[in-house]
Tab-separated table of C-alpha atoms in Angstrom:
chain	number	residue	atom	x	y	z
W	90	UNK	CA	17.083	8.294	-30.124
W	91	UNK	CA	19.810	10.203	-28.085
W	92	UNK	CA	22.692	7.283	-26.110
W	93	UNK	CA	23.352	7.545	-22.754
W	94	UNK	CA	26.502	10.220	-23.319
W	95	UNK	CA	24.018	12.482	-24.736
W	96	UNK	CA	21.336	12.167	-22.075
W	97	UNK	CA	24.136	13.297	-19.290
W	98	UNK	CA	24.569	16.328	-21.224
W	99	UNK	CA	21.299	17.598	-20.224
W	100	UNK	CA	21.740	20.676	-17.489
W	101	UNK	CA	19.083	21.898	-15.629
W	102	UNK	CA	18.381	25.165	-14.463
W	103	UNK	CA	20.662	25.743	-11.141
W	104	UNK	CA	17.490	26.034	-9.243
W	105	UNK	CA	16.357	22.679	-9.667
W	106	UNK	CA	17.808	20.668	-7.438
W	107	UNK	CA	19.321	17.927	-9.648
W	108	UNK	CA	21.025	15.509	-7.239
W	109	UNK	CA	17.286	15.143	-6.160
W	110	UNK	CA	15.714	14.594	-9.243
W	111	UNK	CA	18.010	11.644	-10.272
W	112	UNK	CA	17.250	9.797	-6.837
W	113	UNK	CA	14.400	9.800	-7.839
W	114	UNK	CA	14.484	9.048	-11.579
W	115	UNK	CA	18.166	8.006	-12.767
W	116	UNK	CA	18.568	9.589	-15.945
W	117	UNK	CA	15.048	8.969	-17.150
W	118	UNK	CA	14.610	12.138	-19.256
W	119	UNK	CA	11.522	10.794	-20.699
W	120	UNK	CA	9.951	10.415	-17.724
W	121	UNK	CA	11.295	13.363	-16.040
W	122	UNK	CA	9.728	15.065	-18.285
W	123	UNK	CA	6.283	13.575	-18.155
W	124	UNK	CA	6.870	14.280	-14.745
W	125	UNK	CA	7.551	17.824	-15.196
W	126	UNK	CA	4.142	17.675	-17.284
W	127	UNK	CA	1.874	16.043	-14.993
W	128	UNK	CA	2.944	18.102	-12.076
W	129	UNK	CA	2.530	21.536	-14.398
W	130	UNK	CA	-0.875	20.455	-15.168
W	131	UNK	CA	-1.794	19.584	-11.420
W	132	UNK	CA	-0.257	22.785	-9.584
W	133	UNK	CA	-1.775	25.495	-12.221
W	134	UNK	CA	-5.662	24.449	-10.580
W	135	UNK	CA	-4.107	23.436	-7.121
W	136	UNK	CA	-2.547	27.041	-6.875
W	137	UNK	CA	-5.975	28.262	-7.718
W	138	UNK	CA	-7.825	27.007	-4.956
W	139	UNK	CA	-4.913	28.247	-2.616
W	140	UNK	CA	-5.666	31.653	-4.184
W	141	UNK	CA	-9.691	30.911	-3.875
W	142	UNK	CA	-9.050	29.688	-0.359
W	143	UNK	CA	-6.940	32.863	1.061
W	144	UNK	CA	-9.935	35.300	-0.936
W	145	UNK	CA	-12.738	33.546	1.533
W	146	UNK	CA	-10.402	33.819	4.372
W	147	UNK	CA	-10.876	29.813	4.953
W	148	UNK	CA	-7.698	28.630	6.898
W	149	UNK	CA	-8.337	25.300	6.911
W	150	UNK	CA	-8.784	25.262	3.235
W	151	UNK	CA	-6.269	27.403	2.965
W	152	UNK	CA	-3.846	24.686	5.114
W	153	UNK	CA	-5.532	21.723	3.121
W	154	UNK	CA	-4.670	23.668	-0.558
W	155	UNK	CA	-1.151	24.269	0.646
W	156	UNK	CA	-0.798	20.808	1.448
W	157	UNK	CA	-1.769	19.006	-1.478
W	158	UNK	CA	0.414	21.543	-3.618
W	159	UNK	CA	3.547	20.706	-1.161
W	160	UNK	CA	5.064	17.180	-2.329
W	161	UNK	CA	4.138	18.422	-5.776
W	162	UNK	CA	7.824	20.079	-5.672
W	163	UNK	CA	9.699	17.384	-4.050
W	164	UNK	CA	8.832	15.526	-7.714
W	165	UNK	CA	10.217	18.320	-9.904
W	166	UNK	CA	13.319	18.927	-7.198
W	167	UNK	CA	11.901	21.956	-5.981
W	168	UNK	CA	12.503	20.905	-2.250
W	169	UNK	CA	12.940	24.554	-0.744
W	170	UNK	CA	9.838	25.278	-2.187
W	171	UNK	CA	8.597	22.224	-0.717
W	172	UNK	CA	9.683	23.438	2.302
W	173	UNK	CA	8.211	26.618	2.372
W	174	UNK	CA	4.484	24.918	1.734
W	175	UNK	CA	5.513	22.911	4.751
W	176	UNK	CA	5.945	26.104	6.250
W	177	UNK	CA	2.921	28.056	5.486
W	178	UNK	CA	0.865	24.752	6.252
W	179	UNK	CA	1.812	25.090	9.697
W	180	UNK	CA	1.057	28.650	9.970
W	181	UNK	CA	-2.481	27.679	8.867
W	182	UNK	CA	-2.893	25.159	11.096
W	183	UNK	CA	-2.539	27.596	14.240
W	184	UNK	CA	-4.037	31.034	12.457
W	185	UNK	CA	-7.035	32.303	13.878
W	186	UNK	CA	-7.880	34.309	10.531
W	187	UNK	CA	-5.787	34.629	7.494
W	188	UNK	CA	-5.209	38.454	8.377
W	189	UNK	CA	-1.879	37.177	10.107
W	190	UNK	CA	-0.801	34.951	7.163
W	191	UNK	CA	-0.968	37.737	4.824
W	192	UNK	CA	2.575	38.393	4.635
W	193	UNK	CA	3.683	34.579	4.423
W	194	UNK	CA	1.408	34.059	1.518
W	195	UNK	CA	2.471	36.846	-0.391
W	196	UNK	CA	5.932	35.141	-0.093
W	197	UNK	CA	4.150	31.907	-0.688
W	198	UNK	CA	2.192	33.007	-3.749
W	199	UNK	CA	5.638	34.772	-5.670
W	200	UNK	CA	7.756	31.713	-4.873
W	201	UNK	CA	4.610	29.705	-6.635
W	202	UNK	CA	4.866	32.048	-9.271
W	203	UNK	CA	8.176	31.651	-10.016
W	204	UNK	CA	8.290	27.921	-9.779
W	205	UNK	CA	5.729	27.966	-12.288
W	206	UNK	CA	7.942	30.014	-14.821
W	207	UNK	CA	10.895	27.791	-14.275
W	208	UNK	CA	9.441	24.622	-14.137
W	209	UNK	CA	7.545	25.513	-17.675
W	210	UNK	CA	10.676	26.256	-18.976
W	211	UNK	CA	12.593	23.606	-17.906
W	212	UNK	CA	9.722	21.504	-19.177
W	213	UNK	CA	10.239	23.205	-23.011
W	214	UNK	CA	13.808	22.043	-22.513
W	215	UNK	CA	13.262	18.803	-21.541
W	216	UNK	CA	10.833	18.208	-24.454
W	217	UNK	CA	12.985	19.532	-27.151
W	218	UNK	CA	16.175	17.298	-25.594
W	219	UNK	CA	13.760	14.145	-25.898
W	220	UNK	CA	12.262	14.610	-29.319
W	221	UNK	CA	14.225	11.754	-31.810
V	26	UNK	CA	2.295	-15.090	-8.537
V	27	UNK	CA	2.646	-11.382	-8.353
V	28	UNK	CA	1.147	-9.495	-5.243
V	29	UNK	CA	-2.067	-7.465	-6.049
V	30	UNK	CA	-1.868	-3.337	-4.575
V	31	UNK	CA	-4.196	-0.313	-4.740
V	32	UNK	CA	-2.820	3.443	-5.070
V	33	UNK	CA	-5.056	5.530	-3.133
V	34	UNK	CA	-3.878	9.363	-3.464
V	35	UNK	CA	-5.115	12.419	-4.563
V	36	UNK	CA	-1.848	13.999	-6.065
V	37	UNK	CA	-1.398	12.333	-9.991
V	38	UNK	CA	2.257	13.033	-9.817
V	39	UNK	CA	2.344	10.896	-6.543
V	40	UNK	CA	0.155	8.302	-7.849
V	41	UNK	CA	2.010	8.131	-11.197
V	42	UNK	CA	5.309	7.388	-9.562
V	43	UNK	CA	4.112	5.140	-7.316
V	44	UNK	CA	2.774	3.012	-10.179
V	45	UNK	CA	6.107	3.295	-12.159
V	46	UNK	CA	7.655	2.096	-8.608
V	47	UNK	CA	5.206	-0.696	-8.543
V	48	UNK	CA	6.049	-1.675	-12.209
V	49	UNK	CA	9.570	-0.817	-11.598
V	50	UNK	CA	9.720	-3.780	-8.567
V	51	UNK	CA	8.485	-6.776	-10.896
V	52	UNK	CA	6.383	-7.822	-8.146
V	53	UNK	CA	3.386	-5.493	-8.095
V	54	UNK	CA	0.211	-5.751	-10.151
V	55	UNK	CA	-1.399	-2.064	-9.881
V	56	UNK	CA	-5.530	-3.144	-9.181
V	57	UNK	CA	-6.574	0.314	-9.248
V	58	UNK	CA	-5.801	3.976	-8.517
V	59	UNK	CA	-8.598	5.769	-6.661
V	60	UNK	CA	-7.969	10.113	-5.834
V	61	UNK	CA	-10.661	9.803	-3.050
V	62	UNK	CA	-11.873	7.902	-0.094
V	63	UNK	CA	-15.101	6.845	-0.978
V	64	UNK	CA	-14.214	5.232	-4.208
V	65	UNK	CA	-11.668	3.635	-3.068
V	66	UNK	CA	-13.683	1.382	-0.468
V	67	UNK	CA	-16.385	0.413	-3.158
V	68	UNK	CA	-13.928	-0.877	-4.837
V	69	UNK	CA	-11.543	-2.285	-2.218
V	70	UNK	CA	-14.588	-4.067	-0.108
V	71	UNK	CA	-16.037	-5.691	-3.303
V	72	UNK	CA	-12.159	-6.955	-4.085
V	73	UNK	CA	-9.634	-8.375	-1.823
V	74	UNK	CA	-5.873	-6.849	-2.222
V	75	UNK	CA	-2.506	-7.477	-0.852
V	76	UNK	CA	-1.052	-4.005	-0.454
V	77	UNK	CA	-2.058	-0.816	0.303
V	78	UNK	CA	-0.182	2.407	-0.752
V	79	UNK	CA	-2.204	5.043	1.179
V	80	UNK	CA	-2.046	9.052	1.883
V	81	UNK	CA	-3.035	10.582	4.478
V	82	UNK	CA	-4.894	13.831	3.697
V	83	UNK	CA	-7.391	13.375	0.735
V	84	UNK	CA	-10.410	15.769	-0.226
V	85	UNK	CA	-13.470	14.754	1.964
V	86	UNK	CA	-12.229	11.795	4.171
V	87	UNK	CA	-8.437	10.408	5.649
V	88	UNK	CA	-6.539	7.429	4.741
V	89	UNK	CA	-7.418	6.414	8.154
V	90	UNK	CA	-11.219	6.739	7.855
V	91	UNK	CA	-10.812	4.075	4.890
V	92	UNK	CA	-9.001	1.841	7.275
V	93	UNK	CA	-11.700	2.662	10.070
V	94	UNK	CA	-14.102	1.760	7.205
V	95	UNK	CA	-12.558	-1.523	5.191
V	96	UNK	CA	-13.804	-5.049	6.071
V	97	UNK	CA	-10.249	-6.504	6.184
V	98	UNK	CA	-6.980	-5.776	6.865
V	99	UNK	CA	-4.038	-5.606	3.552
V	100	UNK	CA	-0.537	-4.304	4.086
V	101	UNK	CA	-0.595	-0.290	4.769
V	102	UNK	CA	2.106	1.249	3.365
V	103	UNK	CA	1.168	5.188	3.704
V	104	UNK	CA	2.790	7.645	1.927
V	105	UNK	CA	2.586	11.081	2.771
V	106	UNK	CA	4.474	14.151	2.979
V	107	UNK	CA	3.885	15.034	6.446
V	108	UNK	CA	5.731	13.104	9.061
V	109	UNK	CA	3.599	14.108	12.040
V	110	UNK	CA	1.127	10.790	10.711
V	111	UNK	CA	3.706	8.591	12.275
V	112	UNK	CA	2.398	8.053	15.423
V	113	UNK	CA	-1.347	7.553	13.645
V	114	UNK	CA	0.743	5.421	11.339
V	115	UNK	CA	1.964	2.961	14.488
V	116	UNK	CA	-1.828	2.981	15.847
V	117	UNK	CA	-2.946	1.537	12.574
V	118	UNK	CA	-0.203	-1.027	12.150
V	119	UNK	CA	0.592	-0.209	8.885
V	120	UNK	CA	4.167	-2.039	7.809
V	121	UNK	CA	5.531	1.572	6.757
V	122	UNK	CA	5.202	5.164	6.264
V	123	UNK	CA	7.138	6.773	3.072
V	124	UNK	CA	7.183	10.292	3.209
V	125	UNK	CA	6.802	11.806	-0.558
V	126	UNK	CA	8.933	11.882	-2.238
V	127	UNK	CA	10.475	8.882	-1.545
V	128	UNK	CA	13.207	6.848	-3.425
V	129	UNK	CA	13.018	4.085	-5.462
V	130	UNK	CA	14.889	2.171	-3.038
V	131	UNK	CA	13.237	3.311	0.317
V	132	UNK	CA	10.050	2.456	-1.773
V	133	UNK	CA	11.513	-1.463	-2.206
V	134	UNK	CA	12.451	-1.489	1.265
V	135	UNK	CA	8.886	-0.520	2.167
V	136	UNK	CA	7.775	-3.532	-0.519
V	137	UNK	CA	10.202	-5.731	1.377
V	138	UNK	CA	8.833	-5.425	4.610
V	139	UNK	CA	5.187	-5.884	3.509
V	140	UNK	CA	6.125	-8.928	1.226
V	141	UNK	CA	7.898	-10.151	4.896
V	142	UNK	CA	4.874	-9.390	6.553
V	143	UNK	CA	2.650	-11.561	4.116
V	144	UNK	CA	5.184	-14.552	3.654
V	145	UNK	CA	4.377	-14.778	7.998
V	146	UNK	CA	1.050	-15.052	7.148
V	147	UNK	CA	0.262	-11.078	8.195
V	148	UNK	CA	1.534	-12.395	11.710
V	149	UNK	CA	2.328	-9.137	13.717
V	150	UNK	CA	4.089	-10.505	16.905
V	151	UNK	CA	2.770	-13.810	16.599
V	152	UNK	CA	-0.775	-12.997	17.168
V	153	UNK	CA	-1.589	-15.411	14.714
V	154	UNK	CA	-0.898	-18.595	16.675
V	155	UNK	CA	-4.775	-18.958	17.781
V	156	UNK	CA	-6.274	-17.599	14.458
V	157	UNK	CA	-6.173	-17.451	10.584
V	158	UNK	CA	-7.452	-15.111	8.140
V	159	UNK	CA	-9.166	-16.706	5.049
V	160	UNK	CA	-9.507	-15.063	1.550
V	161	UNK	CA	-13.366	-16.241	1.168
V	162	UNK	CA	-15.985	-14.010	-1.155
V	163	UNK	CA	-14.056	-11.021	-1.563
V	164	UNK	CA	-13.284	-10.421	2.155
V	165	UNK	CA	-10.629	-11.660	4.846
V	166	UNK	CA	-12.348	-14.039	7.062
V	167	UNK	CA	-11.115	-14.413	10.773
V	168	UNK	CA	-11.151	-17.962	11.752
V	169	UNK	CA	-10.028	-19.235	15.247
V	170	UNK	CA	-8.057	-22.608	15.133
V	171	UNK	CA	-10.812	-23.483	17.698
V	172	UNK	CA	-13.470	-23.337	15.331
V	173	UNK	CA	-12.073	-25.025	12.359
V	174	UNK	CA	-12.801	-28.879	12.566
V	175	UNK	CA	-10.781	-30.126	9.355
V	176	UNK	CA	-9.584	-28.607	5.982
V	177	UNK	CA	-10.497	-30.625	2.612
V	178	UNK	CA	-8.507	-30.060	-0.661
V	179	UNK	CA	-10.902	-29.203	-3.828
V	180	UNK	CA	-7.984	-29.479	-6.399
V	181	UNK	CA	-7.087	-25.879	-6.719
V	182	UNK	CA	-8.996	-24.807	-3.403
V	183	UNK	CA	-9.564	-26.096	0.088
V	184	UNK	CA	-12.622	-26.054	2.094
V	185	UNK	CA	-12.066	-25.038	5.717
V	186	UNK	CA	-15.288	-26.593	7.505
V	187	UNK	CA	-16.332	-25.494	10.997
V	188	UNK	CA	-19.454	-26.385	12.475
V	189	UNK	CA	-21.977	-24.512	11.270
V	190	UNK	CA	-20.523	-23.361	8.144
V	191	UNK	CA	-18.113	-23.940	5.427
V	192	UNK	CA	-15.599	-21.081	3.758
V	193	UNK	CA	-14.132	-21.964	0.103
V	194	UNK	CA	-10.863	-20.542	-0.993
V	195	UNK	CA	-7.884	-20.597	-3.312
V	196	UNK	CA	-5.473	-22.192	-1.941
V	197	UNK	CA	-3.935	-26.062	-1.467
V	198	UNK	CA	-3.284	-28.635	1.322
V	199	UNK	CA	0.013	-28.608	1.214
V	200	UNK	CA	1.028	-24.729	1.235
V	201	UNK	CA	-1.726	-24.619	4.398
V	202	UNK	CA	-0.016	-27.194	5.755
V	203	UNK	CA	3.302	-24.939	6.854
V	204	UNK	CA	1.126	-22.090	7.717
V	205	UNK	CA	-1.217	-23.285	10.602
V	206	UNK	CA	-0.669	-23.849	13.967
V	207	UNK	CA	1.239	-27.153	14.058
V	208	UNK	CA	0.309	-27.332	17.692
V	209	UNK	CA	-3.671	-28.246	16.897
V	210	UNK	CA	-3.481	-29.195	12.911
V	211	UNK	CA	-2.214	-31.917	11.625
V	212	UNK	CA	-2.283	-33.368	7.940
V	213	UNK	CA	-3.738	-37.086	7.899
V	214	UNK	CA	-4.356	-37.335	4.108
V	215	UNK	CA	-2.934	-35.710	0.809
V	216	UNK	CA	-6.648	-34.358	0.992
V	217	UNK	CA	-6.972	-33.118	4.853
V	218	UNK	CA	-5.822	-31.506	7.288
V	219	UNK	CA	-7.731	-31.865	10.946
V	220	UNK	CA	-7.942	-30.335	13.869
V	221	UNK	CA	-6.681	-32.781	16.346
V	222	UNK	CA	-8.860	-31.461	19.636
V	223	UNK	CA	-11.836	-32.404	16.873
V	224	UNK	CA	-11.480	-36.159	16.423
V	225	UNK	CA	-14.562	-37.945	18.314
V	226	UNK	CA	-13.110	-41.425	17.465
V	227	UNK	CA	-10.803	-43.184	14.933
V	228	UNK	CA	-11.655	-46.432	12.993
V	229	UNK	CA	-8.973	-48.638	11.453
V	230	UNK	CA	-7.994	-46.090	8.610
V	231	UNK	CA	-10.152	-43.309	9.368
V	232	UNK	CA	-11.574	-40.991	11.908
V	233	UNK	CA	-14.501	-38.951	12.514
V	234	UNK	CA	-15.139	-35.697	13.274
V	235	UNK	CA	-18.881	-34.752	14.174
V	236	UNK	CA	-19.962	-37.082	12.325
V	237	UNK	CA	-17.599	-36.504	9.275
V	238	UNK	CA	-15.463	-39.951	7.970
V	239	UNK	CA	-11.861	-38.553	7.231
V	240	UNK	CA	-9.235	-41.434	5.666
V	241	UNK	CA	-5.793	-41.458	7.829
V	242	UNK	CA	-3.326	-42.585	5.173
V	243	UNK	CA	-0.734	-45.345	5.909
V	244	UNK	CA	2.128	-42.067	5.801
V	245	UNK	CA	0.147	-40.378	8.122
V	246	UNK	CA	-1.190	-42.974	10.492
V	247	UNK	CA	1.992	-43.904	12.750
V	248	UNK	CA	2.049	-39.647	13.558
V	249	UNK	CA	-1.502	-39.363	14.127
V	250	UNK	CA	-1.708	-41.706	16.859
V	251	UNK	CA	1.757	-40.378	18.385
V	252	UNK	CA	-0.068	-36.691	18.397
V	253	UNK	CA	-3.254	-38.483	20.617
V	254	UNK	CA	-3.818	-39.163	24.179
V	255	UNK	CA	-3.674	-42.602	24.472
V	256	UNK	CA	-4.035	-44.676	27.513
């Protein structure tokens, strides 16, 4: 078991926003990471019913998909990702088709994308820095 | 005695840190975590809880259709991540509105203010003073101080009796006795409290009430005659 010196060691990526993450956890590296897992198994499907959503050119699933994936990032201190669900979600809310939103979820769908790389990663990290 | 709370949301991340809040606080017992609407009330009508942490937007149905929906009234903490839900948030009365994610602390303020809310009896600008709501087979039961004609201990429960029917719950003379209205109750007995627009007369060291024979005892007999209209 690491002490309390060695948990502070632990750096996450610069993207993440740290000063976030330990509001809302301390230095609970355990449970950040089951954190990081839960919300990693949740977004992969969520993301795929955004996807689904935008290919039936539904809006209002398209809104509701967005919305459920949005807090997901506040958890894993990913707010400006956060904030550009919030974003899209209102875009959906007034678009008549999702012809106009094309170019928003394009941008939507790469920062999802990328999220998804970093939080796996960080994920790997946190996982080897907890094992005994 | 802890107070009992149901997570209803539909995001496990959410859901898991609002249990580890509730754990966190020492003075939550988790009942049950529902993802949707409909479960939620099966289990929620059939079982009477303190608190409520509630989102909004849920597949199928609203955190506001279950309140439309539920048979009583708990403590509605929502928690959602889209502050436009406020105003919906003031309609239904709920104590407060945590917008995910939320701290650990804004969470026990949240707890605070429910716990507040319950320790006044679930008053909300003293709307209470002509009613009370009874825990009584799995539901909240509205009763108007009007209707209640006395309350009898049963050891570890009372028995509020009005006139055409009689509600059983958990609960003991004296903690009931600082929580109704002083202005019509009054206790007469280690074993009853009355309503004192009720009595129909009073007989050395009892009175009656519709027929009922109540004992008055010596510690409570000097007040009981101050509190009536006598001539």
């Amino acid at each position: 078991m690491r002490n309390q010196a060695e948990h502070n060691t632990f750096i996450f990526n610069n993207e993440i926003d740290r000063d976030l993450l330990f509001s809302l956890y301390e230095d609970d590296f355990p449970y950040i990471e089951e954190i990081f897992s839960i919300t990693l198994s949740q977004i992969k499907p969520d993301i795929s019913q955004l996807l689904t959503a935008f290919e039936a050119g539904n809006t209002q699933e398209l809104r509701r998909a967005t919305h459920k994936l949005k807090p997901s990032f506040g958890f894993v201190g990913l707010p400006a990702m956060q904030e550009q669900c919030r974003q899209f979600e209102s875009e959906c809310s007034v678009a008549t088709s999702v012809d106009s939103l094309t170019p928003s979820f394009r941008k939507l769908v790469a920062g999802l994308d990328a999220s998804v790389i970093l939080l796996e990663s960080e994920y790997q990290k946190l996982k080897e820095f907890n094992q005994p | 005695m802890s107070t009992n709370c149901v997570i209803v949301e539909d995001l496990q991340v959410a859901a898991e840190y609002t249990r580890k809040c509730c754990e966190k606080s020492g003075m939550l017992e988790v009942k049950g975590h529902f993802t949707n609407v409909p479960d939620a009330l099966q289990f929620l009508n059939s079982t009477t809880i303190d608190i409520l942490f509630l989102d909004v937007e849920m597949p199928g149905a609203t955190g506001f259709d279950l309140l439309d929906q539920l048979g009583y009234s708990p403590r509605v903490i929502l928690t959602t991540s889209k502050p436009e839900y406020a105003y919906n948030a003031f309609e239904y009365k709920v104590v407060d509105f945590l917008k995910k994610p939320f701290t650990y602390q804004r969470f026990l303020e949240a707890l605070q203010r429910a716990i507040a809310q319950e320790d006044n009896g679930g008053a909300v600008n003293g709307e209470s003073d002509n009613h009370i709501f009874i825990k009584s087979d799995g539901k909240l039961v509205r009763l108007n101080n009007e209707d209640i004609l006395y309350i009898e201990s049963m050891g570890d429960y009372v028995k509020f009796v009005t006139a055409d029917k009689k509600y059983i719950t958990h609960n003991t003379i004296k903690a009931l006795e600082e929580k109704v209205n002083k202005a019509c109750f009054m206790k007469v007995h280690r074993s009853y409290i009355i309503n004192l627009t009720k009595i129909d007369d009073i007989r050395e060291n009892d009175l009656f009430i519709k027929g009922t024979e109540i004992p008055i005892s010596k510690a409570h007999k000097q007040d009981v005659l101050r509190r009536l209209n006598i001539i």
